[in-house]
Each structure stands twice: as structure tokens, then as C-alpha cells.
Amino acid sequence: MTELLEYREFPVQKAAAIACFGPAFAFLTLVIVRLTRGELFRDVSAGDHLLLLGLGAAAASLGIIVLGLVLPRVRNLYMVMVLSAIGTPALSLVLSFVEVPPDYVWTAHVAYVGFCFVFLTLTLGSMSILLNEIVVIRYRARIVMIAMLVMLLLSFVYVLLGTMSIDVMSTESPIAQTVAIVGVLLATVVRPWRWERHPLTVSEDV
């Protein structure tokens, strides 16, 4: 028998939980923007930044192929979303406080950028599958728009702080990393791992 997912009202709790991932997307967007501008790493030239961007895009492309086969079979997709969304900002915090030996600096940069793109792919892939299984189609776009609005607002704030000479990703003020991690952790307040998933047909009809 086909499982049906029916809603009469907008799923506020689910929308709020997904919106809490907006700060993580804002952080990942900031990383990519700084890569394209050659500003992510102080000891790396603009040309090498573009090389890192290409390597990250390649990692994401391979990740899409692999994750497309694996993610639909994962039971707890929400925890995958949480771990992947927290992964990059947490790694950024660690690297900002840990001194990497000179011989391994480039390797650390490549690994960081690779993880960034793979985690972004993993988060977006998990979110897409999860939304298809927990929310009827009429509400999915609205929920995604709310999350993107949070991302855009935070991105604007980060740009504004940058004009005030405040580096939101620096060791002294890791604002972007902290907000991203806190946002994802706040999403767990509504216990999203208990949401009932309907992996088959999703309908609005009663």
C-alpha cells in the first residue's frame, strides 16, 4: 500500500528546523566567495586559490555521484545533515587554532576545501531527499526559500561587518563558524530525528 503524507497547515516546526541550516549555508557561501576572490588563505596566491576552487568543484562532482547512490538508503538523514553542516565550520575552527607544519600547509588547504564542497553536497543532498519525504510538495519551496532567506540575510551581515574591518572568519572573531554551528544545534530542539518519513508517494489529497 502506498504511504501518503497529508498536511492541512504549514509545518512550522519543520520549516524552522530547516531554516536553522541557513547560517551553515551562509558560511559555506562565504568560503566559496573568498576562494573565488583569492582571499581565503593568506599564504596562497590568487592562482592557487582558483586551483583549489577547481579541486573543490571536482570533489563535489564526484561526491554527487557517490552520494546519489548512498543517501537514499540512509535511515537517519537528518543526523547526516547535522554532521555535514557542522563539519566545515568545525574544521575551520580547528585549523584556525592548530598550527600546521609548513610541509603540510598545502595539503591542509586542499583537504579543507575538499571537505567544504563535499559537506555542502552532502547537506544539500540529504535536505532534498528529506524534504521530499516529510513535507508535501506545496510547502517545500516555501521552506527552502525561508532557509535561503536566512542565508542571504547573514551573508549581507557578514559583508557589512567586512566593511567595518571585522573578519568574521578570523581566529580572533570566528563569528561565521560559531553562528553556523549554533544554528544547526538549535534545529535539534524540535527533535527532528523523530519525524515520520514517507519514502513513497507524497500527496495533498485526503
PDB file of N, CA and C in Angstrom, residues 111-178:
ATOM      1  N   ALA A 111      42.637  19.674   1.616  1.00  0.00           N
ATOM      2  CA  ALA A 111      41.698  18.867   2.390  1.00  0.00           C
ATOM      3  C   ALA A 111      40.521  19.709   2.877  1.00  0.00           C
ATOM      4  N   TYR A 112      40.822  20.910   3.344  1.00  0.00           N
ATOM      5  CA  TYR A 112      39.766  21.785   3.856  1.00  0.00           C
ATOM      6  C   TYR A 112      38.767  22.152   2.764  1.00  0.00           C
ATOM      7  N   VAL A 113      39.275  22.566   1.619  1.00  0.00           N
ATOM      8  CA  VAL A 113      38.392  22.942   0.513  1.00  0.00           C
ATOM      9  C   VAL A 113      37.604  21.729   0.020  1.00  0.00           C
ATOM     10  N   GLY A 114      38.265  20.584  -0.068  1.00  0.00           N
ATOM     11  CA  GLY A 114      37.574  19.372  -0.493  1.00  0.00           C
ATOM     12  C   GLY A 114      36.444  19.005   0.448  1.00  0.00           C
ATOM     13  N   PHE A 115      36.735  19.038   1.751  1.00  0.00           N
ATOM     14  CA  PHE A 115      35.699  18.743   2.741  1.00  0.00           C
ATOM     15  C   PHE A 115      34.555  19.753   2.649  1.00  0.00           C
ATOM     16  N   CYS A 116      34.896  21.004   2.417  1.00  0.00           N
ATOM     17  CA  CYS A 116      33.885  22.055   2.313  1.00  0.00           C
ATOM     18  C   CYS A 116      32.883  21.739   1.209  1.00  0.00           C
ATOM     19  N   PHE A 117      33.372  21.407   0.032  1.00  0.00           N
ATOM     20  CA  PHE A 117      32.485  21.130  -1.093  1.00  0.00           C
ATOM     21  C   PHE A 117      31.733  19.814  -0.915  1.00  0.00           C
ATOM     22  N   VAL A 118      32.396  18.812  -0.382  1.00  0.00           N
ATOM     23  CA  VAL A 118      31.731  17.524  -0.162  1.00  0.00           C
ATOM     24  C   VAL A 118      30.644  17.656   0.895  1.00  0.00           C
ATOM     25  N   PHE A 119      30.946  18.365   1.985  1.00  0.00           N
ATOM     26  CA  PHE A 119      29.947  18.561   3.033  1.00  0.00           C
ATOM     27  C   PHE A 119      28.767  19.380   2.519  1.00  0.00           C
ATOM     28  N   LEU A 120      29.040  20.359   1.653  1.00  0.00           N
ATOM     29  CA  LEU A 120      27.953  21.142   1.063  1.00  0.00           C
ATOM     30  C   LEU A 120      27.051  20.246   0.223  1.00  0.00           C
ATOM     31  N   THR A 121      27.668  19.397  -0.583  1.00  0.00           N
ATOM     32  CA  THR A 121      26.910  18.451  -1.402  1.00  0.00           C
ATOM     33  C   THR A 121      26.110  17.497  -0.537  1.00  0.00           C
ATOM     34  N   LEU A 122      26.735  17.017   0.533  1.00  0.00           N
ATOM     35  CA  LEU A 122      26.079  16.073   1.434  1.00  0.00           C
ATOM     36  C   LEU A 122      24.889  16.719   2.138  1.00  0.00           C
ATOM     37  N   THR A 123      25.066  17.951   2.586  1.00  0.00           N
ATOM     38  CA  THR A 123      23.980  18.649   3.275  1.00  0.00           C
ATOM     39  C   THR A 123      22.807  18.908   2.340  1.00  0.00           C
ATOM     40  N   LEU A 124      23.099  19.422   1.150  1.00  0.00           N
ATOM     41  CA  LEU A 124      22.036  19.720   0.191  1.00  0.00           C
ATOM     42  C   LEU A 124      21.334  18.448  -0.284  1.00  0.00           C
ATOM     43  N   GLY A 125      22.113  17.395  -0.514  1.00  0.00           N
ATOM     44  CA  GLY A 125      21.518  16.135  -0.952  1.00  0.00           C
ATOM     45  C   GLY A 125      20.610  15.539   0.103  1.00  0.00           C
ATOM     46  N   SER A 126      21.079  15.529   1.350  1.00  0.00           N
ATOM     47  CA  SER A 126      20.268  14.999   2.447  1.00  0.00           C
ATOM     48  C   SER A 126      18.999  15.812   2.633  1.00  0.00           C
ATOM     49  N   MET A 127      19.146  17.137   2.547  1.00  0.00           N
ATOM     50  CA  MET A 127      17.984  18.013   2.725  1.00  0.00           C
ATOM     51  C   MET A 127      16.950  17.793   1.624  1.00  0.00           C
ATOM     52  N   SER A 128      17.403  17.625   0.393  1.00  0.00           N
ATOM     53  CA  SER A 128      16.482  17.422  -0.728  1.00  0.00           C
ATOM     54  C   SER A 128      15.671  16.145  -0.554  1.00  0.00           C
ATOM     55  N   ILE A 129      16.360  15.073  -0.202  1.00  0.00           N
ATOM     56  CA  ILE A 129      15.675  13.791  -0.016  1.00  0.00           C
ATOM     57  C   ILE A 129      14.730  13.858   1.170  1.00  0.00           C
ATOM     58  N   LEU A 130      15.196  14.454   2.267  1.00  0.00           N
ATOM     59  CA  LEU A 130      14.383  14.526   3.478  1.00  0.00           C
ATOM     60  C   LEU A 130      13.120  15.358   3.253  1.00  0.00           C
ATOM     61  N   LEU A 131      13.261  16.496   2.584  1.00  0.00           N
ATOM     62  CA  LEU A 131      12.088  17.335   2.319  1.00  0.00           C
ATOM     63  C   LEU A 131      11.053  16.602   1.471  1.00  0.00           C
ATOM     64  N   ASN A 132      11.523  15.799   0.535  1.00  0.00           N
ATOM     65  CA  ASN A 132      10.604  15.035  -0.307  1.00  0.00           C
ATOM     66  C   ASN A 132       9.827  13.999   0.490  1.00  0.00           C
ATOM     67  N   GLU A 133      10.373  13.589   1.636  1.00  0.00           N
ATOM     68  CA  GLU A 133       9.758  12.516   2.414  1.00  0.00           C
ATOM     69  C   GLU A 133       8.997  12.997   3.643  1.00  0.00           C
ATOM     70  N   ILE A 134       9.135  14.273   4.012  1.00  0.00           N
ATOM     71  CA  ILE A 134       8.469  14.748   5.229  1.00  0.00           C
ATOM     72  C   ILE A 134       7.520  15.918   4.981  1.00  0.00           C
ATOM     73  N   VAL A 135       7.556  16.503   3.794  1.00  0.00           N
ATOM     74  CA  VAL A 135       6.738  17.684   3.508  1.00  0.00           C
ATOM     75  C   VAL A 135       6.047  17.516   2.156  1.00  0.00           C
ATOM     76  N   VAL A 136       4.771  17.889   2.096  1.00  0.00           N
ATOM     77  CA  VAL A 136       4.058  17.816   0.818  1.00  0.00           C
ATOM     78  C   VAL A 136       4.625  18.863  -0.135  1.00  0.00           C
ATOM     79  N   ILE A 137       4.409  18.651  -1.403  1.00  0.00           N
ATOM     80  CA  ILE A 137       5.076  19.455  -2.426  1.00  0.00           C
ATOM     81  C   ILE A 137       4.709  20.937  -2.353  1.00  0.00           C
ATOM     82  N   ARG A 138       3.504  21.255  -1.910  1.00  0.00           N
ATOM     83  CA  ARG A 138       3.065  22.654  -1.901  1.00  0.00           C
ATOM     84  C   ARG A 138       3.852  23.511  -0.917  1.00  0.00           C
ATOM     85  N   TYR A 139       4.488  22.870   0.088  1.00  0.00           N
ATOM     86  CA  TYR A 139       5.216  23.618   1.111  1.00  0.00           C
ATOM     87  C   TYR A 139       6.733  23.564   0.956  1.00  0.00           C
ATOM     88  N   ARG A 140       7.227  22.697   0.114  1.00  0.00           N
ATOM     89  CA  ARG A 140       8.684  22.514   0.022  1.00  0.00           C
ATOM     90  C   ARG A 140       9.396  23.783  -0.421  1.00  0.00           C
ATOM     91  N   ALA A 141       8.886  24.412  -1.460  1.00  0.00           N
ATOM     92  CA  ALA A 141       9.541  25.620  -1.978  1.00  0.00           C
ATOM     93  C   ALA A 141       9.565  26.721  -0.926  1.00  0.00           C
ATOM     94  N   ARG A 142       8.491  26.846  -0.153  1.00  0.00           N
ATOM     95  CA  ARG A 142       8.440  27.883   0.877  1.00  0.00           C
ATOM     96  C   ARG A 142       9.494  27.642   1.955  1.00  0.00           C
ATOM     97  N   ILE A 143       9.641  26.392   2.347  1.00  0.00           N
ATOM     98  CA  ILE A 143      10.621  26.062   3.379  1.00  0.00           C
ATOM     99  C   ILE A 143      12.037  26.343   2.885  1.00  0.00           C
ATOM    100  N   VAL A 144      12.324  25.954   1.652  1.00  0.00           N
ATOM    101  CA  VAL A 144      13.646  26.221   1.078  1.00  0.00           C
ATOM    102  C   VAL A 144      13.886  27.723   0.976  1.00  0.00           C
ATOM    103  N   MET A 145      12.865  28.471   0.595  1.00  0.00           N
ATOM    104  CA  MET A 145      13.004  29.927   0.481  1.00  0.00           C
ATOM    105  C   MET A 145      13.302  30.569   1.835  1.00  0.00           C
ATOM    106  N   ILE A 146      12.693  30.053   2.895  1.00  0.00           N
ATOM    107  CA  ILE A 146      12.961  30.587   4.235  1.00  0.00           C
ATOM    108  C   ILE A 146      14.416  30.351   4.614  1.00  0.00           C
ATOM    109  N   ALA A 147      14.907  29.128   4.356  1.00  0.00           N
ATOM    110  CA  ALA A 147      16.306  28.812   4.663  1.00  0.00           C
ATOM    111  C   ALA A 147      17.254  29.684   3.846  1.00  0.00           C
ATOM    112  N   MET A 148      16.935  29.889   2.573  1.00  0.00           N
ATOM    113  CA  MET A 148      17.777  30.727   1.726  1.00  0.00           C
ATOM    114  C   MET A 148      17.727  32.192   2.156  1.00  0.00           C
ATOM    115  N   LEU A 149      16.567  32.623   2.660  1.00  0.00           N
ATOM    116  CA  LEU A 149      16.452  34.000   3.147  1.00  0.00           C
ATOM    117  C   LEU A 149      17.356  34.221   4.351  1.00  0.00           C
ATOM    118  N   VAL A 150      17.378  33.235   5.251  1.00  0.00           N
ATOM    119  CA  VAL A 150      18.281  33.309   6.408  1.00  0.00           C
ATOM    120  C   VAL A 150      19.729  33.381   5.940  1.00  0.00           C
ATOM    121  N   MET A 151      20.062  32.560   4.946  1.00  0.00           N
ATOM    122  CA  MET A 151      21.418  32.555   4.406  1.00  0.00           C
ATOM    123  C   MET A 151      21.781  33.916   3.813  1.00  0.00           C
ATOM    124  N   LEU A 152      20.877  34.490   3.028  1.00  0.00           N
ATOM    125  CA  LEU A 152      21.152  35.777   2.380  1.00  0.00           C
ATOM    126  C   LEU A 152      21.272  36.908   3.396  1.00  0.00           C
ATOM    127  N   LEU A 153      20.419  36.900   4.408  1.00  0.00           N
ATOM    128  CA  LEU A 153      20.486  37.939   5.434  1.00  0.00           C
ATOM    129  C   LEU A 153      21.809  37.881   6.187  1.00  0.00           C
ATOM    130  N   LEU A 154      22.224  36.671   6.543  1.00  0.00           N
ATOM    131  CA  LEU A 154      23.503  36.526   7.241  1.00  0.00           C
ATOM    132  C   LEU A 154      24.666  36.899   6.335  1.00  0.00           C
ATOM    133  N   SER A 155      24.578  36.528   5.068  1.00  0.00           N
ATOM    134  CA  SER A 155      25.638  36.891   4.124  1.00  0.00           C
ATOM    135  C   SER A 155      25.765  38.407   4.026  1.00  0.00           C
ATOM    136  N   PHE A 156      24.622  39.100   4.025  1.00  0.00           N
ATOM    137  CA  PHE A 156      24.637  40.562   3.991  1.00  0.00           C
ATOM    138  C   PHE A 156      25.286  41.124   5.254  1.00  0.00           C
ATOM    139  N   VAL A 157      24.953  40.528   6.396  1.00  0.00           N
ATOM    140  CA  VAL A 157      25.550  40.977   7.665  1.00  0.00           C
ATOM    141  C   VAL A 157      27.061  40.780   7.643  1.00  0.00           C
ATOM    142  N   TYR A 158      27.514  39.637   7.118  1.00  0.00           N
ATOM    143  CA  TYR A 158      28.955  39.369   7.063  1.00  0.00           C
ATOM    144  C   TYR A 158      29.664  40.377   6.152  1.00  0.00           C
ATOM    145  N   VAL A 159      29.034  40.699   5.033  1.00  0.00           N
ATOM    146  CA  VAL A 159      29.616  41.707   4.135  1.00  0.00           C
ATOM    147  C   VAL A 159      29.671  43.062   4.827  1.00  0.00           C
ATOM    148  N   LEU A 160      28.610  43.394   5.545  1.00  0.00           N
ATOM    149  CA  LEU A 160      28.558  44.665   6.267  1.00  0.00           C
ATOM    150  C   LEU A 160      29.648  44.737   7.332  1.00  0.00           C
ATOM    151  N   LEU A 161      29.841  43.639   8.054  1.00  0.00           N
ATOM    152  CA  LEU A 161      30.906  43.599   9.059  1.00  0.00           C
ATOM    153  C   LEU A 161      32.276  43.708   8.403  1.00  0.00           C
ATOM    154  N   GLY A 162      32.392  43.128   7.191  1.00  0.00           N
ATOM    155  CA  GLY A 162      33.656  43.228   6.470  1.00  0.00           C
ATOM    156  C   GLY A 162      34.014  44.656   6.119  1.00  0.00           C
ATOM    157  N   THR A 163      33.001  45.472   5.816  1.00  0.00           N
ATOM    158  CA  THR A 163      33.267  46.885   5.523  1.00  0.00           C
ATOM    159  C   THR A 163      33.726  47.640   6.768  1.00  0.00           C
ATOM    160  N   MET A 164      33.476  47.045   7.935  1.00  0.00           N
ATOM    161  CA  MET A 164      33.931  47.647   9.193  1.00  0.00           C
ATOM    162  C   MET A 164      35.259  47.051   9.652  1.00  0.00           C
ATOM    163  N   SER A 165      35.930  46.355   8.720  1.00  0.00           N
ATOM    164  CA  SER A 165      37.226  45.714   9.001  1.00  0.00           C
ATOM    165  C   SER A 165      37.118  44.620  10.054  1.00  0.00           C
ATOM    166  N   ILE A 166      35.974  43.953  10.103  1.00  0.00           N
ATOM    167  CA  ILE A 166      35.785  42.821  11.010  1.00  0.00           C
ATOM    168  C   ILE A 166      35.783  41.546  10.177  1.00  0.00           C
ATOM    169  N   ASP A 167      36.782  40.712  10.390  1.00  0.00           N
ATOM    170  CA  ASP A 167      36.879  39.448   9.665  1.00  0.00           C
ATOM    171  C   ASP A 167      36.079  38.396  10.423  1.00  0.00           C
ATOM    172  N   VAL A 168      34.940  38.004   9.876  1.00  0.00           N
ATOM    173  CA  VAL A 168      34.035  37.091  10.585  1.00  0.00           C
ATOM    174  C   VAL A 168      34.531  35.649  10.589  1.00  0.00           C
ATOM    175  N   MET A 169      35.657  35.374   9.921  1.00  0.00           N
ATOM    176  CA  MET A 169      36.213  34.022   9.914  1.00  0.00           C
ATOM    177  C   MET A 169      37.590  33.965  10.560  1.00  0.00           C
ATOM    178  N   SER A 170      38.005  35.043  11.182  1.00  0.00           N
ATOM    179  CA  SER A 170      39.346  35.098  11.758  1.00  0.00           C
ATOM    180  C   SER A 170      39.418  34.329  13.071  1.00  0.00           C
ATOM    181  N   THR A 171      40.638  34.070  13.522  1.00  0.00           N
ATOM    182  CA  THR A 171      40.847  33.392  14.803  1.00  0.00           C
ATOM    183  C   THR A 171      40.330  34.242  15.955  1.00  0.00           C
ATOM    184  N   GLU A 172      40.487  35.551  15.838  1.00  0.00           N
ATOM    185  CA  GLU A 172      40.066  36.455  16.907  1.00  0.00           C
ATOM    186  C   GLU A 172      38.545  36.573  16.993  1.00  0.00           C
ATOM    187  N   SER A 173      37.864  36.499  15.862  1.00  0.00           N
ATOM    188  CA  SER A 173      36.397  36.637  15.858  1.00  0.00           C
ATOM    189  C   SER A 173      35.767  35.649  14.872  1.00  0.00           C
ATOM    190  N   PRO A 174      35.731  34.370  15.238  1.00  0.00           N
ATOM    191  CA  PRO A 174      35.154  33.353  14.342  1.00  0.00           C
ATOM    192  C   PRO A 174      33.628  33.382  14.371  1.00  0.00           C
ATOM    193  N   ILE A 175      33.073  34.511  13.963  1.00  0.00           N
ATOM    194  CA  ILE A 175      31.623  34.705  14.052  1.00  0.00           C
ATOM    195  C   ILE A 175      30.874  33.748  13.127  1.00  0.00           C
ATOM    196  N   ALA A 176      31.296  33.666  11.882  1.00  0.00           N
ATOM    197  CA  ALA A 176      30.581  32.849  10.899  1.00  0.00           C
ATOM    198  C   ALA A 176      30.573  31.375  11.297  1.00  0.00           C
ATOM    199  N   GLN A 177      31.713  30.866  11.759  1.00  0.00           N
ATOM    200  CA  GLN A 177      31.780  29.469  12.175  1.00  0.00           C
ATOM    201  C   GLN A 177      30.872  29.198  13.369  1.00  0.00           C
ATOM    202  N   THR A 178      30.927  30.093  14.351  1.00  0.00           N
ATOM    203  CA  THR A 178      30.148  29.902  15.574  1.00  0.00           C
ATOM    204  C   THR A 178      28.652  29.952  15.299  1.00  0.00           C
TER     205      THR A 178
END
